[in-house]
Short mmCIF file of C-alpha atoms in Angstrom, two decimals:
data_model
loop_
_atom_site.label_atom_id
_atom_site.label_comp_id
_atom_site.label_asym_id
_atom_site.label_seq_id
_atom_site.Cartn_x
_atom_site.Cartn_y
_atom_site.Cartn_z
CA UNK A 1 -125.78 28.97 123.26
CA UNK A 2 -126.26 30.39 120.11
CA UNK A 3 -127.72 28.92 116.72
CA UNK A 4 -124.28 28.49 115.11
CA UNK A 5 -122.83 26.54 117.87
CA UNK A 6 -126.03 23.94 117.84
CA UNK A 7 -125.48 23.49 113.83
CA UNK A 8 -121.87 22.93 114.14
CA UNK A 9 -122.10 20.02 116.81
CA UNK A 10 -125.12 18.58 114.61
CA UNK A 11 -122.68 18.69 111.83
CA UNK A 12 -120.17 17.11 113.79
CA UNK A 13 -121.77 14.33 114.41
CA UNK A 14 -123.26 14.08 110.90
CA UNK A 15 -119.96 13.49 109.65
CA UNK A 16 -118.66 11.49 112.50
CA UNK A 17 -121.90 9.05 111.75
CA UNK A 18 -121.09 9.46 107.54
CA UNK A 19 -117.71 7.82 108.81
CA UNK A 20 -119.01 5.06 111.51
CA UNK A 21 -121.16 4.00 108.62
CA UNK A 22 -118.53 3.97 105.71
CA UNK A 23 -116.50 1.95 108.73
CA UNK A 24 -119.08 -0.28 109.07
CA UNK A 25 -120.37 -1.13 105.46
CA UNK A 26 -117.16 -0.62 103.70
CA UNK A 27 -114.95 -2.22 106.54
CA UNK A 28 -116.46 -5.38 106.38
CA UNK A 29 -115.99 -5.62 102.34
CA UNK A 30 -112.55 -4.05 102.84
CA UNK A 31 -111.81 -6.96 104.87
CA UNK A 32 -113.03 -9.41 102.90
CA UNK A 33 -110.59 -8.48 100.18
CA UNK A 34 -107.71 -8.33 102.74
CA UNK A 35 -108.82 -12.14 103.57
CA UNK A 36 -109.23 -13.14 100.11
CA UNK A 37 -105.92 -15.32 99.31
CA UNK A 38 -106.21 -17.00 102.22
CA UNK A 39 -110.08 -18.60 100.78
CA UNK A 40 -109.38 -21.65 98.23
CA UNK A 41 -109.43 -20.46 94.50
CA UNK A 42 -112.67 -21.91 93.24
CA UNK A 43 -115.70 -21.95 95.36
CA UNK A 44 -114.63 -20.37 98.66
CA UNK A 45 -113.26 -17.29 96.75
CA UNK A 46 -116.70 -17.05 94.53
CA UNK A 47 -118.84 -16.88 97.50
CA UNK A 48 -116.98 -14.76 99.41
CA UNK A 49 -117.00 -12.09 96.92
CA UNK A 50 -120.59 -13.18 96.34
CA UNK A 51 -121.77 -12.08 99.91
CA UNK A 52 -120.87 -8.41 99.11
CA UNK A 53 -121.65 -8.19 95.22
CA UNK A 54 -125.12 -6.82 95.56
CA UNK A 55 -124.09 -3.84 98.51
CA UNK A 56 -120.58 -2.80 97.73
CA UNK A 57 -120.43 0.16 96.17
CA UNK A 58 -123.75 1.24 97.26
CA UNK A 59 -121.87 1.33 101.02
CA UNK A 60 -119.15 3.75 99.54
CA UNK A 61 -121.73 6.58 99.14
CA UNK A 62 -120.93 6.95 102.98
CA UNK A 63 -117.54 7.86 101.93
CA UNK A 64 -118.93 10.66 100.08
CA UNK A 65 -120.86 11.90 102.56
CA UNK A 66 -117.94 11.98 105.26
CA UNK A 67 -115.57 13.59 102.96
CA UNK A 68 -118.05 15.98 101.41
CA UNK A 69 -119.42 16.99 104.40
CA UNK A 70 -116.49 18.26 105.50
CA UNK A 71 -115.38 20.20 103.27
CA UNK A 72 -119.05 21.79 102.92
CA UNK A 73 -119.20 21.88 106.91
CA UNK A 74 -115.82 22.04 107.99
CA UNK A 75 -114.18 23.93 105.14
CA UNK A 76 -110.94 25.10 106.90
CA UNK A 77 -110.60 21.64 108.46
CA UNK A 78 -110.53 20.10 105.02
CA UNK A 79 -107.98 22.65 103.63
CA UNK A 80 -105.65 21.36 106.67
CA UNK A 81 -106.30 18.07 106.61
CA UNK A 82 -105.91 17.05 102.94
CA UNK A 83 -102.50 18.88 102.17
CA UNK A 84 -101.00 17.07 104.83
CA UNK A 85 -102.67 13.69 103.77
CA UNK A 86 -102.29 13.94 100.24
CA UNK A 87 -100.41 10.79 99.21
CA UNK A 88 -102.59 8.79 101.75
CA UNK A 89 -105.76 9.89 100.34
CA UNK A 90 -104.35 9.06 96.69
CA UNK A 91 -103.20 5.77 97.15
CA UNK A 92 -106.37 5.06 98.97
CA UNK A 93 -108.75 5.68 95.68
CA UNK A 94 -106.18 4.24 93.70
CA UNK A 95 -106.67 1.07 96.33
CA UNK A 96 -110.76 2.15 96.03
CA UNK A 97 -110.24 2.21 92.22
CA UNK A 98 -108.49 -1.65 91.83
CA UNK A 99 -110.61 -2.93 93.98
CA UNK A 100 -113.76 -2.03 92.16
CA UNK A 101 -112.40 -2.78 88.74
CA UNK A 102 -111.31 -6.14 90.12
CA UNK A 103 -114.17 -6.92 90.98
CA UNK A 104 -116.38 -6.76 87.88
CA UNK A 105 -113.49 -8.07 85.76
CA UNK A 106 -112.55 -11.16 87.59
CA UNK A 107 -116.05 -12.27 86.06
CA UNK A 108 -115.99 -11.34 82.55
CA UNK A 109 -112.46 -12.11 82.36
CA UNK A 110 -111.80 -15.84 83.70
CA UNK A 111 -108.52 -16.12 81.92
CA UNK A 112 -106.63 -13.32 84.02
CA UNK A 113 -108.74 -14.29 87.23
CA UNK A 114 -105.55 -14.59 89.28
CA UNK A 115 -104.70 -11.24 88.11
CA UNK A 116 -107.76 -9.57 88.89
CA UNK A 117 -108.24 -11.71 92.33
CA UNK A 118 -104.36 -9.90 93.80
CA UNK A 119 -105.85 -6.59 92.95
CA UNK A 120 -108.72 -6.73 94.69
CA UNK A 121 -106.97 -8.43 97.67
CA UNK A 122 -104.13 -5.49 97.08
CA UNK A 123 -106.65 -2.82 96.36
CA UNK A 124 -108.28 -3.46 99.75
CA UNK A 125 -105.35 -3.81 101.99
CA UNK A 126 -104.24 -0.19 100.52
CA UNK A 127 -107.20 1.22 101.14
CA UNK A 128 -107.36 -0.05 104.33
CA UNK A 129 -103.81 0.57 105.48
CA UNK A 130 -104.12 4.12 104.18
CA UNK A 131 -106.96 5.05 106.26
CA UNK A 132 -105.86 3.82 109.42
CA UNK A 133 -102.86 5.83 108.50
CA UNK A 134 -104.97 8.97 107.71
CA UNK A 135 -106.21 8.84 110.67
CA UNK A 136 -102.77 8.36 112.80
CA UNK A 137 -101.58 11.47 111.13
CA UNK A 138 -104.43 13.55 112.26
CA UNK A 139 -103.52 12.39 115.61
CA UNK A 140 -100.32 12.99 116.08
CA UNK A 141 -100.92 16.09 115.29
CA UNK A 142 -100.86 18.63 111.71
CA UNK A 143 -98.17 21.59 112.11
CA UNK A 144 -100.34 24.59 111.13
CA UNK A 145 -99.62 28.31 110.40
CA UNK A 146 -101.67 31.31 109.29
CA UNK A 147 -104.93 28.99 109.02
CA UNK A 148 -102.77 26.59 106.47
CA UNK A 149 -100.77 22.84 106.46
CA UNK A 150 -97.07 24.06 107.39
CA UNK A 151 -95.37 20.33 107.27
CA UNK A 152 -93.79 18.64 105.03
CA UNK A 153 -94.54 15.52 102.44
CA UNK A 154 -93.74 13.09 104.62
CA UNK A 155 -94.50 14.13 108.38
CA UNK A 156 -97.51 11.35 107.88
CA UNK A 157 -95.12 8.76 107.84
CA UNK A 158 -94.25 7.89 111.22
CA UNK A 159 -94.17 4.44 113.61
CA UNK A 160 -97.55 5.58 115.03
CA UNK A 161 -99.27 6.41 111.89
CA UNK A 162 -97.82 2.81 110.60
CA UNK A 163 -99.63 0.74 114.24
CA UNK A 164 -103.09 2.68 113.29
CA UNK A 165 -103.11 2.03 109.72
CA UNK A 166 -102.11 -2.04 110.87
CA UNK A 167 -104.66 -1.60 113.43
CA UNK A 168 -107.60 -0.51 110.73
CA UNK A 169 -106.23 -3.66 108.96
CA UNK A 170 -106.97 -6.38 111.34
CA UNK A 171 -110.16 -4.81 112.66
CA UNK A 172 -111.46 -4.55 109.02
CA UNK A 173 -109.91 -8.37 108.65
CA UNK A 174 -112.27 -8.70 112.14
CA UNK A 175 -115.40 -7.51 110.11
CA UNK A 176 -114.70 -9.40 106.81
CA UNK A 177 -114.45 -12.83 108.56
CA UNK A 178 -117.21 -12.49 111.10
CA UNK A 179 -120.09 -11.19 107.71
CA UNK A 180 -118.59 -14.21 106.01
CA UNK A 181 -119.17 -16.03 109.03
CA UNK A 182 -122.98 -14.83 109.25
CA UNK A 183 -122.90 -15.12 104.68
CA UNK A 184 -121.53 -18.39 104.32
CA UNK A 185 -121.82 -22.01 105.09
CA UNK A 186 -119.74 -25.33 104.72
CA UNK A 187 -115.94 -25.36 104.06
CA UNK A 188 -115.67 -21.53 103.50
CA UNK A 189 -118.05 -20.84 106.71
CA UNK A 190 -115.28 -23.25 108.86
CA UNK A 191 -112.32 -21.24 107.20
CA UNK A 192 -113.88 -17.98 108.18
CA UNK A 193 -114.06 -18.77 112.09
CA UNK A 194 -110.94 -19.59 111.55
CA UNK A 195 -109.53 -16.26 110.41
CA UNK A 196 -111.82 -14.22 112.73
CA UNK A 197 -110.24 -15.33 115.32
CA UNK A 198 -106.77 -14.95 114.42
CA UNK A 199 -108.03 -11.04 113.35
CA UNK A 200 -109.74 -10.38 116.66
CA UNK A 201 -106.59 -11.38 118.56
CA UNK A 202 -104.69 -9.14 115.60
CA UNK A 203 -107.14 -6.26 116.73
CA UNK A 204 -107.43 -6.56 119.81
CA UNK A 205 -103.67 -6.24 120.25
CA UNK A 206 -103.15 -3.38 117.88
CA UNK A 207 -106.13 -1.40 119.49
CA UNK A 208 -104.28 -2.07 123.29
CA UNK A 209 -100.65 -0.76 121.34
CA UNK A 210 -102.37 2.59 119.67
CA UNK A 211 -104.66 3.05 123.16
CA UNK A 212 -101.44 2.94 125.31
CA UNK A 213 -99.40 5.27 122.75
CA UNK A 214 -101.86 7.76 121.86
CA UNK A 215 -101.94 9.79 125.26
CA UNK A 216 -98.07 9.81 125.08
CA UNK A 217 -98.30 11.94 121.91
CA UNK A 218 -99.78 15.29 123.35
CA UNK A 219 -100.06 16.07 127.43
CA UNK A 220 -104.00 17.28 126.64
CA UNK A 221 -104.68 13.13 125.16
CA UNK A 222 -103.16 12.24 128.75
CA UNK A 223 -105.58 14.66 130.91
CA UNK A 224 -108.42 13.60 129.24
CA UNK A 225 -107.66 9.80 129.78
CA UNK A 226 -105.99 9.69 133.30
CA UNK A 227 -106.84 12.94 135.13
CA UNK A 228 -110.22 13.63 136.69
CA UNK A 229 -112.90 13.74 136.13
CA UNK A 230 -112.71 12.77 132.89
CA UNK A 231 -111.36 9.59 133.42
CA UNK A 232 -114.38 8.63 134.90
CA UNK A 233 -116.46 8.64 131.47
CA UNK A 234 -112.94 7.83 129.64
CA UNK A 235 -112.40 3.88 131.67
CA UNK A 236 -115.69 3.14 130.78
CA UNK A 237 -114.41 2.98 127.04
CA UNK A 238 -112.05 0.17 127.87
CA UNK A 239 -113.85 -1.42 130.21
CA UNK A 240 -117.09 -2.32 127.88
CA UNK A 241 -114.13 -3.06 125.35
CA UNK A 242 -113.13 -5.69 127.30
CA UNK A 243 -116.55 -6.95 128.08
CA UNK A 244 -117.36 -7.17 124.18
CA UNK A 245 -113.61 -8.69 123.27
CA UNK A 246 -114.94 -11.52 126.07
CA UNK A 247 -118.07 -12.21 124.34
CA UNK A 248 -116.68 -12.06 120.89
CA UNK A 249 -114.26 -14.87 121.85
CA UNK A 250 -116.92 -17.06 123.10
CA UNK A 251 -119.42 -16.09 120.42
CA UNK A 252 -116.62 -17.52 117.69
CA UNK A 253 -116.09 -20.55 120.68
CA UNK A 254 -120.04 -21.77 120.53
CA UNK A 255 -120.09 -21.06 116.49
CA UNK A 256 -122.64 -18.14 116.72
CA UNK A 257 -123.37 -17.13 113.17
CA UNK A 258 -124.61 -13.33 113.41
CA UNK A 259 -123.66 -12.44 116.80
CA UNK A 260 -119.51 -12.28 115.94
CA UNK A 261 -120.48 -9.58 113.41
CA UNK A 262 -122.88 -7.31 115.77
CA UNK A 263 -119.80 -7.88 118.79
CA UNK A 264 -117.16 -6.41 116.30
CA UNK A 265 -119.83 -4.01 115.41
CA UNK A 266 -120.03 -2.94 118.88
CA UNK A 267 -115.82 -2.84 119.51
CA UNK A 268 -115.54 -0.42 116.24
CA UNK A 269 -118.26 1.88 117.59
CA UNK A 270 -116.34 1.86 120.81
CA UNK A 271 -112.90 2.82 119.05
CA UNK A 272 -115.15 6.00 117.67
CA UNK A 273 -116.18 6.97 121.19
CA UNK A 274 -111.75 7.00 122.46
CA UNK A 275 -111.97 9.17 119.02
CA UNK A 276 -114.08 11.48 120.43
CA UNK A 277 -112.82 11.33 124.08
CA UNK A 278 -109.01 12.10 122.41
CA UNK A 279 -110.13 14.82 120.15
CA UNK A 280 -113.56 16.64 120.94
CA UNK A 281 -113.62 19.17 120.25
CA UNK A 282 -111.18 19.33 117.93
CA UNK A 283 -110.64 18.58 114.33
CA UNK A 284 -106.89 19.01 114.27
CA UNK A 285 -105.95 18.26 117.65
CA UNK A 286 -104.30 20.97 119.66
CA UNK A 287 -104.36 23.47 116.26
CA UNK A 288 -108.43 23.85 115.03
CA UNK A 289 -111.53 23.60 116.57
CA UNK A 290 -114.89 22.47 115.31
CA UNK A 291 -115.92 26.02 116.06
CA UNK A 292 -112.87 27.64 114.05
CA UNK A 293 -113.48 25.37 111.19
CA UNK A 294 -117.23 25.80 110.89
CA UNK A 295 -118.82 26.74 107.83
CA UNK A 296 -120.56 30.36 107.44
CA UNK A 297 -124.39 29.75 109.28
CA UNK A 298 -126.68 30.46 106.27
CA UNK A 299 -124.42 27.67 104.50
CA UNK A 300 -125.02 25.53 107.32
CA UNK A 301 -128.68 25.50 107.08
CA UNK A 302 -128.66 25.72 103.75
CA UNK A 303 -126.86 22.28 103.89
CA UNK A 304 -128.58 20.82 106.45
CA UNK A 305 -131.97 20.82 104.48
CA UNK A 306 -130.74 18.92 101.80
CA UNK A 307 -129.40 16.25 104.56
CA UNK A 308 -132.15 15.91 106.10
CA UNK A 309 -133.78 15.13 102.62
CA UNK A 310 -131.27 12.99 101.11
CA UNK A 311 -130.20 10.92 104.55
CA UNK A 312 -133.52 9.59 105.70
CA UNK A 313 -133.69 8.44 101.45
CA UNK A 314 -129.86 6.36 101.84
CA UNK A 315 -130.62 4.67 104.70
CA UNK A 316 -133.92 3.33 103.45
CA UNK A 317 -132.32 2.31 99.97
CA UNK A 318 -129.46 0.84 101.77
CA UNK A 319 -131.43 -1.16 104.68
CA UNK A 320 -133.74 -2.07 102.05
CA UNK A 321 -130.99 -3.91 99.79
CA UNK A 322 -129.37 -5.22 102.77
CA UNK A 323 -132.90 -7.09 103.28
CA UNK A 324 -133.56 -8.14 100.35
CA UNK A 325 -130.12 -10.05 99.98
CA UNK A 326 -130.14 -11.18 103.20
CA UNK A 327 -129.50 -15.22 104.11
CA UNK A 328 -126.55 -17.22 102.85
CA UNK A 329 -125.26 -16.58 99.96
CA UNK A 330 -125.59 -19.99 97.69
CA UNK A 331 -123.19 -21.16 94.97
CA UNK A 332 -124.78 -19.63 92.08
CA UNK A 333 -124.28 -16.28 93.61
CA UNK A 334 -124.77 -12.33 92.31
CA UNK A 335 -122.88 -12.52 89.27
#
């Protein structure tokens, strides 16, 4: 096994844990802007966006580092990728973009607050929807010739593309409702079990729909779910879904408070691991491997220092603000 092969898997899963953790942080405050007209205007709305003011777009430097990385790592792969995503990937900044905006202007700007509140709620479900549709694309598959995107403008729009970027919706809905759950207390606490439960069911359905279609879309997604041997490591992937769904039910049943948010945790790291059982090793299914998309070696290194610097330094900073805001957010609030 040679040294270029080791750095390319360890840049693999650098990016595929720059993306978990944009999931994670950004997800839940995605989803709280995808709730947000269904919280009263007034108080429950306040605190809601209150429980994410100090973090938000500190969590969005994970966004950097997933889409950076690859095109420092993965250079060809990001060539491919972003031609054939390109309207997805716009509206999504433009959703990034009104959603950030919105949310230092409803503030400072009381007498449009309705205005600013439907672009943040707008600005998340975009961004939201357009990711989950990013990523259908990739699966279904990216017609390439002579090492370039051969498609057209619209081959990302299809019904599967439409059930993944749905699916990213709910689950981030999922991960909005149980923070707010673990955040808030009182009327706005009640409101919130109620919507995580109606988003888990949501999920939960929408992850079953795009399990069950994705190995219909190329015969290698079927061998490596149903034929042996690796269906052996692939049922265990459902299986401990099913386990956590269970215990995420009756977490929300008995009115746990942190536990909801750690079980949906759990069911989004599990959706990363049928990722990986779908694509590895691929980075355009069927088309580019991680290997044929690598960066030159002496690049590789080169990056990986700096890494190694900077990542140890985010995850303090970020942990660190994460405890220092931590407990329920009162009505006085950030802002």
């Amino acid at each position: 096994m040679d040294v270029n092969f080791d750095l390319t898997v360890v840049w693999a899963f650098i990016i595929a844990f720059g993306i978990f953790a944009y999931v994670v942080m950004d997800g839940f405050d995605l989803g709280i802007g995808i709730l947000f007209p269904s919280f009263k205007v007034g108080e429950g709305r306040n605190r809601a966006m209150n429980s994410i003011a100090p973090v938000w777009d500190g969590n969005e430097t994970w966004l950097v580092l997933g889409g950076g990385g690859l095109f420092a790592a993965f250079p060809l792969a990001y060539a491919v990728i972003l031609p054939a995503t390109y309207p997805l990937i716009v509206a999504m900044l433009l959703g990034l973009v009104f959603r950030g905006v919105a949310f230092e202007f409803r503030w400072r700007d009381p007498r449009h607050r309705p205005f600013w509140d439907l672009a943040f709620a707008s600005g998340s479900f975009v961004a939201a929807l357009t990711q989950g549709m990013t990523l259908g694309a990739i699966l279904q598959g990216i017609e390439v010739s002579g090492r370039a995107y051969a498609g057209s403008w619209w081959d990302w729009l299809t019904p599967y593309t439409l059930l993944t970027g749905l699916g990213v919706v709910a689950g981030y809905a999922l991960l909005g409702a149980t923070w707010l759950i673990w955040k808030l207390d009182g009327p706005p606490q009640d409101h919130a079990y109620k919507v995580a439960r109606r988003a888990a069911v949501a999920t939960l359905v929408l992850l079953v729909a795009v399990s069950l279609y994705t190995p219909l879309l190329d015969e290698d997604y079927w061998r490596r779910w149903f034929e042996m041997p690796s269906v052996l490591f692939a049922a265990q992937v459902p299986l401990l879904t099913a386990i956590l769904a269970y215990l995420l039910f009756r977490a929300l049943a008995r009115r746990h408070e942190a536990t909801p948010f750690w079980i949906s945790l759990g069911i989004f790291l599990l959706g990363m691991a049928g990722l990986g059982v779908s694509m590895w090793p691929y980075v355009v299914p069927d088309q580019i491997t991680i290997w044929d998309a690598a960066a030159p070696e002496r690049s590789q290194v080169f990056m990986l220092v700096g890494v190694a610097l900077t990542l140890p330094l985010i995850i303090a900073y970020t942990g660190w603000a994460y405890w220092v805001f931590r407990g329920k957010v009162g009505h006085e609030g950030y802002h």
